[in-house]
Amino acid sequence: MSIRLSRWGHACIRLDRGDDHVVIDPGVFSDLPGALDGVSAVLVTHEHPDHLAVEPVVEALQGGLELWAPHAVVDALVAAGAPADRLHAVQGGQRVSAGGFDVDVLGEWHGLVHADVPRVHNVGYLIEGVLHPGDAYVDPAGAHVEVLCTPIGAPWLRLGEVIDYVRGVAPARVVVVHDAMLSAIGQGMATGLLGRLAGAGEPVVLDPGEGIDL
């Protein structure tokens, strides 16, 4: 059965396969009602609000959602009133089952913004050939990546590094994420460079609710 990959704004990705559903990084710049509709499992890469909208996620957890994330995210959600028994702390090197999908947890640290900005824990998730790295150049350790969800606009990245990252991962396709800070002109420049130089074809740009079949 094919997987439907859809994007719900900024870094929020949803995977659907029959009765299996999982959402990654439902943050404050995302269409959360659409992303979370009918979903029982959420993965969060790290604690920053553009990847985790605390209040609506806590409400969803109180309604039966389960969530996997680094320890700092779990602690923040418990402090905000989330039921602890629906939260699962993860770290790089683990394999978990979430929403009917097998998930490999990769990485450890958020990309460096500046030496004076403390780094937070960040993990990426590899799910059925789809890699969401969060805010880091997460190494898939030689695993085949069909789709790389590729950040293109953030204080921690340079486009040259992104291009080299895509070349190193060598995915079949690139889906653009993490672009809320870019104008249409900036997004066009970034995707144009990726398309010409990264070696993964024309990047896929999805508006909220749009998707592709894998």
CSV table of N, CA and C in Angstrom, one decimal, residues 95 102 104 106 125-132 138-148 166 168-173 200 214:
chain,number,residue,atom,x,y,z
A,95,ARG,N,14.7,2.4,17.7
A,95,ARG,CA,13.7,2.1,16.8
A,95,ARG,C,12.4,2.0,17.6
A,102,ASP,N,7.1,1.9,11.5
A,102,ASP,CA,8.4,1.7,12.2
A,102,ASP,C,9.2,2.9,12.0
A,104,ASP,N,12.9,4.9,12.8
A,104,ASP,CA,14.3,4.9,13.3
A,104,ASP,C,14.6,6.4,13.8
A,106,LEU,N,17.3,9.2,14.8
A,106,LEU,CA,18.6,9.5,14.4
A,106,LEU,C,19.1,10.8,15.0
A,125,TYR,N,13.8,11.6,12.2
A,125,TYR,CA,13.0,10.4,12.1
A,125,TYR,C,13.1,9.9,10.7
A,126,LEU,N,13.4,8.6,10.5
A,126,LEU,CA,13.4,7.9,9.2
A,126,LEU,C,12.3,6.9,9.3
A,127,ILE,N,11.3,7.1,8.4
A,127,ILE,CA,10.1,6.4,8.4
A,127,ILE,C,9.8,5.9,7.0
A,128,GLU,N,9.9,4.6,6.8
A,128,GLU,CA,9.6,4.0,5.5
A,128,GLU,C,10.2,4.8,4.3
A,129,GLY,N,11.5,5.1,4.5
A,129,GLY,CA,12.3,5.8,3.5
A,129,GLY,C,12.1,7.3,3.5
A,130,VAL,N,11.3,7.9,4.4
A,130,VAL,CA,11.1,9.3,4.5
A,130,VAL,C,11.9,9.8,5.7
A,131,LEU,N,12.9,10.8,5.4
A,131,LEU,CA,13.7,11.3,6.5
A,131,LEU,C,13.3,12.7,6.8
A,132,HIS,N,12.9,13.0,8.0
A,132,HIS,CA,12.7,14.3,8.5
A,132,HIS,C,13.8,14.6,9.5
A,138,VAL,N,21.0,15.6,9.8
A,138,VAL,CA,21.0,14.3,10.4
A,138,VAL,C,21.5,13.3,9.4
A,139,ASP,N,22.4,12.4,9.9
A,139,ASP,CA,23.1,11.4,9.1
A,139,ASP,C,22.2,10.1,9.1
A,140,PRO,N,21.7,9.7,7.9
A,140,PRO,CA,20.9,8.4,7.9
A,140,PRO,C,21.8,7.2,8.0
A,141,ALA,N,23.1,7.3,8.1
A,141,ALA,CA,24.0,6.2,8.3
A,141,ALA,C,23.9,5.2,7.2
A,142,GLY,N,23.9,5.6,6.0
A,142,GLY,CA,23.9,4.7,4.9
A,142,GLY,C,22.5,4.1,4.5
A,143,ALA,N,21.5,4.4,5.2
A,143,ALA,CA,20.1,3.9,4.9
A,143,ALA,C,19.6,4.6,3.7
A,144,HIS,N,18.8,3.8,2.9
A,144,HIS,CA,18.2,4.4,1.7
A,144,HIS,C,17.2,5.5,2.1
A,145,VAL,N,17.2,6.6,1.5
A,145,VAL,CA,16.2,7.7,1.7
A,145,VAL,C,15.5,8.0,0.4
A,146,GLU,N,14.2,7.7,0.4
A,146,GLU,CA,13.4,7.9,-0.8
A,146,GLU,C,13.1,9.4,-0.9
A,147,VAL,N,12.7,10.0,0.3
A,147,VAL,CA,12.3,11.4,0.3
A,147,VAL,C,13.0,12.1,1.5
A,148,LEU,N,13.8,13.1,1.2
A,148,LEU,CA,14.4,13.9,2.3
A,148,LEU,C,13.6,15.2,2.5
A,166,VAL,N,22.2,17.3,1.0
A,166,VAL,CA,21.3,16.6,0.1
A,166,VAL,C,22.2,15.7,-0.8
A,168,GLY,N,25.0,14.3,0.0
A,168,GLY,CA,25.5,13.2,0.9
A,168,GLY,C,24.4,12.2,1.1
A,169,VAL,N,23.2,12.6,1.4
A,169,VAL,CA,22.1,11.7,1.7
A,169,VAL,C,21.7,11.0,0.4
A,170,ALA,N,21.7,11.7,-0.7
A,170,ALA,CA,21.4,11.2,-2.0
A,170,ALA,C,19.9,10.6,-2.1
A,171,PRO,N,18.9,11.4,-1.7
A,171,PRO,CA,17.6,10.9,-1.8
A,171,PRO,C,17.1,10.9,-3.2
A,172,ALA,N,16.0,10.1,-3.4
A,172,ALA,CA,15.4,10.1,-4.8
A,172,ALA,C,14.6,11.4,-5.0
A,173,ARG,N,14.1,12.0,-3.9
A,173,ARG,CA,13.3,13.2,-4.0
A,173,ARG,C,13.6,14.1,-2.8
A,200,ALA,N,19.1,15.9,-6.7
A,200,ALA,CA,17.9,15.1,-6.4
A,200,ALA,C,16.7,15.5,-7.2
A,214,LEU,N,3.9,8.1,-2.4
A,214,LEU,CA,5.2,7.4,-2.4
A,214,LEU,C,5.1,6.0,-2.8
